[in-house]
């Protein structure tokens, strides 16, 4: 029989939105939680860990990451082309060789779960490596991203990764059905699509010509047969509204072309669609990387893989159209995020970690800071960063809160995160599937390259 461990004396913030419980007990056996709350009877012979004067919160879950990108400035040449400094083939080798370090960097920042938003096969191999490690997050894969454009356009948006197409081209409902079945065969948790005309009439005509709505209808129906959630990348109000009408479960990013209207808000509430705003990238990736005036968090510096932050100081060519397109919409993203919150729409916290300027793991705290600055209080941000993120993957039965029957993934903090969301960075201990790690021991010690 596996030993029982009792963490006693902390204030418990369980991730459900319930009031905090003082002098709580969290009782574990192996990787699972037996009980959590006040007046929990501790069995004779159980090991007791005194966490008096501390706060316990669920492990954070990043609802939008990519393993194929490193967070370094060289990692997406279709957006920022620095191949004259680091050839893309060399960047790919760097990414592949650092997967274990990337996984540990999540735990260093208190991120015990990560939702991969798709890409080439490294997204699945990272999951497989994580399953063999104790000091790694649980990885939940999206199959995709799938786009209703021909292969040649998909390749223009993302270059091939070791010969693999990064975006999956769907040009018919039959393609969509096969894609959902492929996702199930790969044991994915979700399928991810992307609908974005990039402000181009040509892209819009291609999307309509191929019948992107019919493709999504077929995909959503087939995915449901396998219990797969459907999440979609979107930046415009029109496409976001239509995707919700078609039945997607969540939206990655959010409309930034115009204010969200009552029709959009009512639809999101009625269909219980979860929105993942990814706010931080607008300032970091599309402003700070160009100005070199970084607002770095201490946890970014301590938990990022050496070589990632250093690359951000690389001189950049003039801003590309993609950067201008997204960077100019930062204020709209902030106001729409607050409007969604005030309307009672469910939000989750995702970072797009791996994108230039967003290191894996620690970017979660940058995203929380930006959402808090937009007007969302710490109490609700904790739910968004834990239970709601688990819901995006359809894994809230086992993850996302400190409750009986769920995996024992939680953080022990030295400061109260309800007072300030930045106090989630006051990490002392990270517990992953019942195994406790001193946060200091999770910090990377690799030489910079």
Coordinates of C-alpha atoms in Angstrom, one line a residue:
X1 CA 0.0 0.0 0.0
X2 CA 1.3 3.4 -0.9
X3 CA 2.1 5.7 2.0
X4 CA -0.2 8.5 3.0
X5 CA 1.0 12.0 3.4
X6 CA -0.8 14.9 5.1
X7 CA 0.1 18.5 4.3
X8 CA -1.3 20.4 7.3
X9 CA -1.8 24.0 8.4
X10 CA -1.9 26.0 5.2
X11 CA -4.7 28.2 3.8
X12 CA -6.2 26.2 1.0
X13 CA -7.3 27.9 -2.2
X14 CA -8.7 24.9 -4.0
X15 CA -9.2 26.3 -7.6
X16 CA -12.9 26.0 -7.7
X17 CA -13.6 29.6 -6.7
X18 CA -14.7 28.5 -3.2
X19 CA -13.7 30.6 -0.2
X20 CA -10.2 29.8 1.1
X21 CA -10.0 27.3 3.9
X22 CA -7.7 28.2 6.8
X23 CA -5.7 25.6 8.7
X24 CA -6.5 23.0 6.0
X25 CA -5.3 19.5 5.4
X26 CA -4.5 18.0 2.1
X27 CA -4.3 14.2 2.3
X28 CA -2.4 12.3 -0.4
X29 CA -1.9 8.7 -1.2
X30 CA 0.5 8.1 -4.0
X31 CA -0.3 10.4 -6.9
X32 CA -3.9 11.2 -5.9
X33 CA -5.7 13.4 -3.3
X34 CA -7.7 11.5 -0.7
X35 CA -9.2 14.5 0.9
X36 CA -8.7 18.3 1.2
X37 CA -10.3 20.9 3.5
X38 CA -10.9 21.5 7.1
X39 CA -11.3 18.9 9.8
X40 CA -9.8 16.1 7.8
X41 CA -8.9 13.1 9.9
X42 CA -5.3 12.0 9.4
X43 CA -4.8 8.2 9.6
X44 CA -2.4 6.8 12.1
X45 CA 1.0 6.3 10.6
X46 CA 0.6 9.0 7.9
X47 CA 3.6 11.3 7.3
X48 CA 2.8 14.9 8.2
X49 CA 4.2 17.9 6.5
X50 CA 3.7 21.1 8.4
X51 CA 2.9 24.0 6.0
X52 CA 1.5 26.4 8.6
X53 CA 1.6 30.0 7.5
X54 CA 1.6 29.0 3.9
X55 CA -0.9 28.9 1.0
X56 CA -1.8 25.9 -1.1
X57 CA -3.1 26.4 -4.6
X58 CA -3.6 24.0 -7.6
X59 CA -0.7 23.7 -10.0
X60 CA -1.1 26.1 -12.8
X61 CA -2.1 24.8 -16.3
X62 CA -1.0 26.7 -19.4
X63 CA -3.9 26.5 -21.9
X64 CA -1.8 27.4 -24.9
X65 CA 1.8 26.3 -25.6
X66 CA 4.0 25.0 -28.4
X67 CA 7.0 22.7 -28.0
X68 CA 8.1 23.3 -31.6
X69 CA 9.1 26.9 -30.7
X70 CA 11.7 27.8 -28.1
X71 CA 10.8 31.3 -27.1
X72 CA 14.1 32.4 -28.7
X73 CA 14.1 35.2 -31.3
X74 CA 15.1 32.8 -34.1
X75 CA 12.3 30.3 -33.6
X76 CA 9.7 31.4 -36.2
X77 CA 11.4 32.6 -39.4
X78 CA 8.0 33.2 -41.1
X79 CA 7.5 36.0 -38.7
X80 CA 11.0 37.2 -37.8
X81 CA 13.5 36.0 -40.2
X82 CA 16.9 35.8 -38.5
X83 CA 18.1 32.7 -40.4
X84 CA 21.3 34.6 -41.4
X85 CA 22.2 34.4 -37.7
X86 CA 20.8 31.0 -36.7
X87 CA 19.8 28.7 -39.6
X88 CA 16.3 27.2 -39.0
X89 CA 17.8 23.7 -39.1
X90 CA 20.1 24.7 -36.2
X91 CA 17.1 26.1 -34.3
X92 CA 15.2 22.9 -34.8
X93 CA 18.1 20.9 -33.4
X94 CA 18.3 23.3 -30.4
X95 CA 14.6 22.8 -29.7
X96 CA 14.8 19.0 -30.0
X97 CA 17.8 18.7 -27.7
X98 CA 16.2 20.9 -25.0
X99 CA 12.8 19.2 -24.7
X100 CA 13.6 17.8 -21.2
X101 CA 14.9 21.2 -20.0
X102 CA 11.8 22.8 -21.5
X103 CA 9.6 20.4 -19.6
X104 CA 11.4 21.1 -16.3
X105 CA 11.1 24.8 -16.8
X106 CA 7.3 24.5 -16.6
X107 CA 7.6 22.9 -13.2
X108 CA 10.1 25.5 -12.0
X109 CA 7.4 28.1 -12.6
X110 CA 4.7 26.1 -10.9
X111 CA 3.1 25.0 -14.1
X112 CA 2.1 21.4 -13.7
X113 CA 0.0 21.1 -16.8
X114 CA 0.5 22.3 -20.4
X115 CA -1.9 22.2 -23.4
X116 CA 0.1 21.8 -26.6
X117 CA -1.7 23.7 -29.4
X118 CA -0.4 21.5 -32.1
X119 CA 2.3 21.4 -34.7
X120 CA 4.7 18.8 -36.0
X121 CA 5.4 15.4 -34.3
X122 CA 7.7 17.0 -31.6
X123 CA 4.4 18.0 -29.9
X124 CA 3.6 14.4 -29.3
X125 CA 7.2 13.3 -28.6
X126 CA 7.4 16.0 -25.9
X127 CA 4.3 14.5 -24.3
X128 CA 5.9 11.0 -24.5
X129 CA 9.1 12.4 -22.8
X130 CA 7.0 14.1 -20.1
X131 CA 5.3 10.8 -19.2
X132 CA 8.7 9.3 -18.5
X133 CA 9.8 12.1 -16.2
X134 CA 8.8 13.0 -12.7
X135 CA 9.8 16.6 -12.9
X136 CA 7.6 17.5 -15.9
X137 CA 4.1 18.8 -16.4
X138 CA 1.2 16.7 -17.7
X139 CA 1.0 17.4 -21.4
X140 CA -2.4 17.4 -23.2
X141 CA -2.1 17.5 -27.0
X142 CA -4.2 19.3 -29.6
X143 CA -4.1 17.6 -33.0
X144 CA -3.5 20.3 -35.6
X145 CA -3.6 23.1 -36.2
X146 CA -5.9 22.5 -39.1
X147 CA -6.6 25.2 -41.6
X148 CA -9.0 25.4 -44.5
X149 CA -6.3 26.5 -47.0
X150 CA -4.3 24.5 -49.6
X151 CA -0.9 23.1 -48.6
X152 CA 1.1 25.8 -50.4
X153 CA -0.5 28.5 -48.4
X154 CA -0.1 26.6 -45.1
X155 CA 3.6 26.3 -45.8
X156 CA 3.9 30.0 -46.4
X157 CA 2.5 30.7 -43.0
X158 CA 4.9 28.2 -41.3
X159 CA 8.0 26.7 -42.8
X160 CA 8.3 22.9 -42.7
X161 CA 9.8 21.3 -39.6
X162 CA 12.2 18.6 -40.6
X163 CA 10.2 18.1 -43.7
X164 CA 6.8 18.1 -41.8
X165 CA 4.0 20.5 -42.5
X166 CA 3.3 22.4 -39.4
X167 CA -0.2 23.4 -40.4
X168 CA -2.6 20.7 -41.5
X169 CA -4.5 21.5 -44.7
X170 CA -8.2 20.5 -44.8
X171 CA -10.0 21.2 -48.0
X172 CA -13.2 19.1 -47.6
X173 CA -15.5 17.6 -45.0
X174 CA -13.9 14.2 -45.8
X175 CA -10.5 15.6 -44.8
X176 CA -12.0 16.9 -41.6
X177 CA -13.4 13.5 -40.7
X178 CA -10.1 11.8 -41.4
X179 CA -8.3 14.4 -39.3
X180 CA -10.5 13.8 -36.2
X181 CA -9.9 10.1 -36.5
X182 CA -6.2 10.7 -36.8
X183 CA -6.4 12.8 -33.6
X184 CA -8.1 10.0 -31.7
X185 CA -5.5 7.5 -33.0
X186 CA -2.8 9.7 -31.6
X187 CA -4.6 9.9 -28.2
X188 CA -5.0 13.6 -28.5
X189 CA -7.2 15.5 -26.0
X190 CA -8.3 18.1 -28.5
X191 CA -8.3 19.1 -32.1
X192 CA -7.2 22.6 -33.0
X193 CA -8.3 24.6 -36.0
X194 CA -7.4 28.1 -37.2
X195 CA -9.7 30.5 -39.0
X196 CA -8.0 33.8 -39.9
X197 CA -8.0 35.7 -43.1
X198 CA -5.0 37.8 -42.0
X199 CA -6.9 40.9 -43.2
X200 CA -6.4 39.6 -46.8
X201 CA -9.3 39.4 -49.2
X202 CA -7.5 36.6 -51.0
X203 CA -7.4 34.5 -47.8
X204 CA -11.1 35.2 -47.2
X205 CA -12.1 34.1 -50.7
X206 CA -10.1 30.9 -50.3
X207 CA -11.7 30.1 -46.9
X208 CA -15.2 30.7 -48.4
X209 CA -14.4 28.8 -51.6
X210 CA -13.2 25.7 -49.7
X211 CA -16.2 25.9 -47.4
X212 CA -14.5 26.4 -44.0
X213 CA -17.8 26.3 -42.2
X214 CA -18.8 22.9 -43.7
X215 CA -15.3 21.6 -42.9
X216 CA -15.7 22.7 -39.3
X217 CA -19.2 21.2 -39.0
X218 CA -17.8 17.8 -40.1
X219 CA -14.8 18.1 -37.8
X220 CA -16.8 19.0 -34.7
X221 CA -19.3 16.2 -35.3
X222 CA -16.6 13.6 -35.8
X223 CA -14.5 14.8 -32.9
X224 CA -17.5 14.5 -30.6
X225 CA -17.7 10.7 -31.4
X226 CA -14.2 10.3 -29.8
X227 CA -14.8 12.7 -26.9
X228 CA -12.3 15.2 -28.3
X229 CA -12.6 18.9 -27.5
X230 CA -12.4 21.4 -30.3
X231 CA -10.4 24.6 -29.9
X232 CA -9.9 27.3 -32.5
X233 CA -7.5 30.1 -33.2
X234 CA -9.3 33.3 -34.0
X235 CA -8.6 37.1 -34.0
X236 CA -11.8 38.5 -35.5
X237 CA -15.3 39.0 -34.1
X238 CA -17.0 37.6 -37.2
X239 CA -15.1 34.3 -37.3
X240 CA -15.2 33.9 -33.5
X241 CA -19.0 34.3 -33.4
X242 CA -19.4 31.8 -36.3
X243 CA -17.1 29.2 -34.7
X244 CA -19.1 29.3 -31.5
X245 CA -22.3 28.9 -33.5
X246 CA -20.8 25.8 -35.2
X247 CA -20.0 24.3 -31.8
X248 CA -16.3 24.8 -30.8
X249 CA -15.6 24.3 -27.1
X250 CA -13.0 27.1 -26.7
X251 CA -11.3 29.9 -28.6
X252 CA -7.6 30.5 -28.6
X253 CA -6.8 34.3 -28.6
X254 CA -9.9 36.4 -28.9
X255 CA -11.5 39.0 -31.3
X256 CA -9.1 42.0 -31.5
X257 CA -10.5 43.7 -34.6
X258 CA -13.4 45.4 -32.8
X259 CA -15.2 45.4 -29.4
X260 CA -17.0 42.2 -28.5
X261 CA -20.8 42.8 -28.8
X262 CA -23.7 41.5 -26.8
X263 CA -24.4 38.8 -29.4
X264 CA -20.9 37.5 -29.0
X265 CA -21.1 37.6 -25.2
X266 CA -24.5 36.0 -25.0
X267 CA -23.4 33.2 -27.4
X268 CA -20.3 32.5 -25.4
X269 CA -22.3 32.3 -22.2
X270 CA -25.1 30.1 -23.6
X271 CA -22.7 27.6 -25.2
X272 CA -20.2 27.7 -22.2
X273 CA -17.3 28.5 -24.6
X274 CA -14.0 29.1 -22.8
X275 CA -11.9 32.0 -24.1
X276 CA -8.1 31.9 -23.8
X277 CA -7.0 35.6 -24.4
X278 CA -3.2 35.2 -24.7
X279 CA -2.7 38.9 -23.8
X280 CA 1.0 39.0 -22.9
X281 CA 2.3 38.3 -26.4
X282 CA 1.0 41.6 -27.7
X283 CA 3.3 43.7 -25.7
X284 CA 6.3 41.3 -25.3
X285 CA 6.5 39.9 -28.8
X286 CA 5.3 42.8 -30.8
X287 CA 6.7 45.7 -28.8
X288 CA 9.4 44.9 -26.3
X289 CA 11.4 42.7 -28.7
X290 CA 11.7 45.7 -30.9
X291 CA 12.3 48.4 -28.3
X292 CA 14.5 46.2 -26.1
X293 CA 12.7 47.8 -23.1
X294 CA 11.8 44.6 -21.3
X295 CA 9.6 44.3 -18.2
X296 CA 11.1 41.0 -17.1
X297 CA 9.7 39.1 -14.1
X298 CA 12.2 37.6 -11.7
X299 CA 10.7 34.2 -12.3
X300 CA 11.3 34.6 -16.1
X301 CA 15.0 35.1 -15.4
X302 CA 15.3 32.2 -12.9
X303 CA 13.2 29.6 -14.7
X304 CA 13.9 30.2 -18.4
X305 CA 16.4 28.0 -20.2
X306 CA 19.7 29.8 -20.5
X307 CA 20.0 31.3 -24.0
X308 CA 16.4 32.1 -24.4
X309 CA 16.2 35.5 -22.8
X310 CA 19.7 36.4 -24.1
X311 CA 18.5 36.0 -27.6
X312 CA 15.8 38.6 -27.2
X313 CA 18.5 41.3 -27.3
X314 CA 19.3 40.4 -30.9
X315 CA 18.9 43.4 -33.2
X316 CA 15.8 43.0 -35.3
X317 CA 14.9 44.1 -38.9
X318 CA 12.0 46.5 -39.3
X319 CA 8.7 45.2 -38.0
X320 CA 7.0 42.8 -40.3
X321 CA 3.3 43.0 -41.3
X322 CA 2.4 40.2 -38.9
X323 CA 3.9 42.1 -36.0
X324 CA 2.2 45.3 -37.0
X325 CA -1.1 43.5 -37.4
X326 CA -1.2 42.0 -33.9
X327 CA 0.8 44.6 -32.0
X328 CA -1.5 47.4 -32.8
X329 CA -4.4 45.6 -31.2
X330 CA -3.1 45.3 -27.7
X331 CA -5.6 47.8 -26.2
X332 CA -8.5 46.1 -27.9
X333 CA -7.4 42.7 -26.5
X334 CA -7.3 44.1 -23.0
X335 CA -10.7 45.8 -23.2
X336 CA -12.3 42.7 -24.7
X337 CA -10.8 40.5 -22.1
X338 CA -12.4 42.6 -19.4
X339 CA -15.7 42.7 -21.2
X340 CA -15.8 38.9 -21.4
X341 CA -15.0 38.6 -17.7
X342 CA -17.7 41.2 -16.7
X343 CA -20.3 39.4 -18.9
X344 CA -19.6 36.1 -17.0
X345 CA -17.8 34.3 -19.9
X346 CA -15.4 31.6 -18.8
X347 CA -11.7 32.5 -19.3
X348 CA -8.7 30.3 -19.1
X349 CA -5.0 31.3 -19.0
X350 CA -2.7 30.5 -21.9
X351 CA 0.5 32.1 -23.1
X352 CA 1.4 30.9 -26.6
X353 CA 4.7 30.0 -24.9
X354 CA 7.5 29.2 -27.3
X355 CA 6.6 32.2 -29.5
X356 CA 9.4 34.7 -29.6
X357 CA 9.8 36.5 -26.2
X358 CA 7.7 34.0 -24.3
X359 CA 9.7 31.4 -22.4
X360 CA 8.0 28.1 -21.4
X361 CA 6.6 28.0 -17.9
X362 CA 7.5 31.5 -16.6
X363 CA 5.4 33.2 -19.2
X364 CA 2.3 32.0 -17.3
X365 CA 3.1 34.7 -14.7
X366 CA 3.4 37.4 -17.3
X367 CA 0.0 36.4 -18.7
X368 CA -1.5 36.5 -15.2
X369 CA 0.0 40.0 -14.7
X370 CA -1.5 41.3 -17.9
X371 CA -4.9 39.8 -17.2
X372 CA -4.8 41.3 -13.8
X373 CA -3.9 44.7 -15.2
X374 CA -6.9 44.4 -17.5
X375 CA -9.1 44.3 -14.5
X376 CA -9.6 40.6 -13.6
X377 CA -9.1 40.0 -9.8
X378 CA -6.7 37.4 -8.4
X379 CA -9.4 35.1 -7.1
X380 CA -10.9 34.6 -10.5
X381 CA -7.5 34.4 -12.2
X382 CA -6.6 31.4 -10.1
X383 CA -9.7 29.6 -11.3
X384 CA -8.9 30.6 -14.9
X385 CA -5.3 29.4 -14.6
X386 CA -6.2 26.0 -13.0
X387 CA -9.7 24.5 -13.3
X388 CA -10.8 26.4 -16.4
X389 CA -7.5 25.5 -18.2
X390 CA -8.1 21.9 -17.4
X391 CA -11.6 22.2 -18.8
X392 CA -10.2 23.4 -22.2
X393 CA -8.5 20.0 -22.5
X394 CA -11.5 18.1 -21.1
X395 CA -9.4 17.0 -18.1
X396 CA -11.1 18.7 -15.2
X397 CA -12.2 15.4 -13.8
X398 CA -8.6 14.7 -12.8
X399 CA -6.8 18.0 -12.9
X400 CA -7.2 21.7 -12.1
X401 CA -8.3 21.8 -8.4
X402 CA -7.3 20.5 -5.0
X403 CA -10.1 18.0 -4.5
X404 CA -10.5 14.4 -3.5
X405 CA -10.0 12.0 -6.4
X406 CA -7.8 14.3 -8.5
X407 CA -4.1 14.2 -9.1
X408 CA -2.0 15.7 -6.4
X409 CA -0.7 18.7 -8.3
X410 CA -0.4 21.8 -6.2
X411 CA 1.9 24.6 -5.1
X412 CA 3.0 25.7 -1.7
X413 CA 3.4 29.5 -1.5
X414 CA 5.0 31.8 1.1
X415 CA 2.6 34.7 0.2
X416 CA -1.1 35.0 -0.2
X417 CA -2.0 35.1 -4.0
X418 CA -5.5 36.5 -3.2
X419 CA -3.8 39.7 -2.1
X420 CA -1.6 40.0 -5.3
X421 CA -1.5 37.7 -8.3
X422 CA 2.2 38.2 -8.3
X423 CA 2.4 36.1 -5.1
X424 CA 1.9 33.0 -7.2
X425 CA 5.6 33.5 -7.9
X426 CA 6.4 33.1 -4.2
X427 CA 6.9 29.4 -4.8
X428 CA 8.5 27.2 -2.1
X429 CA 7.4 23.7 -3.1
X430 CA 5.9 22.2 -6.3
X431 CA 3.9 19.0 -5.8
X432 CA 3.4 17.0 -9.0
X433 CA 1.4 13.7 -8.9
X434 CA 2.3 13.6 -5.1
X435 CA 6.0 14.1 -5.5
X436 CA 7.3 17.2 -3.8
X437 CA 10.1 19.4 -5.4
X438 CA 11.9 22.3 -3.8
X439 CA 11.3 25.1 -6.3
X440 CA 15.0 26.1 -6.1
X441 CA 16.0 22.6 -7.2
X442 CA 14.0 23.0 -10.4
X443 CA 15.9 26.1 -11.7
X444 CA 17.9 25.4 -14.8
X445 CA 21.7 25.2 -14.6
X446 CA 22.6 24.7 -18.2
X447 CA 25.3 26.9 -19.8
X448 CA 24.1 29.5 -22.2
X449 CA 24.7 28.7 -25.8

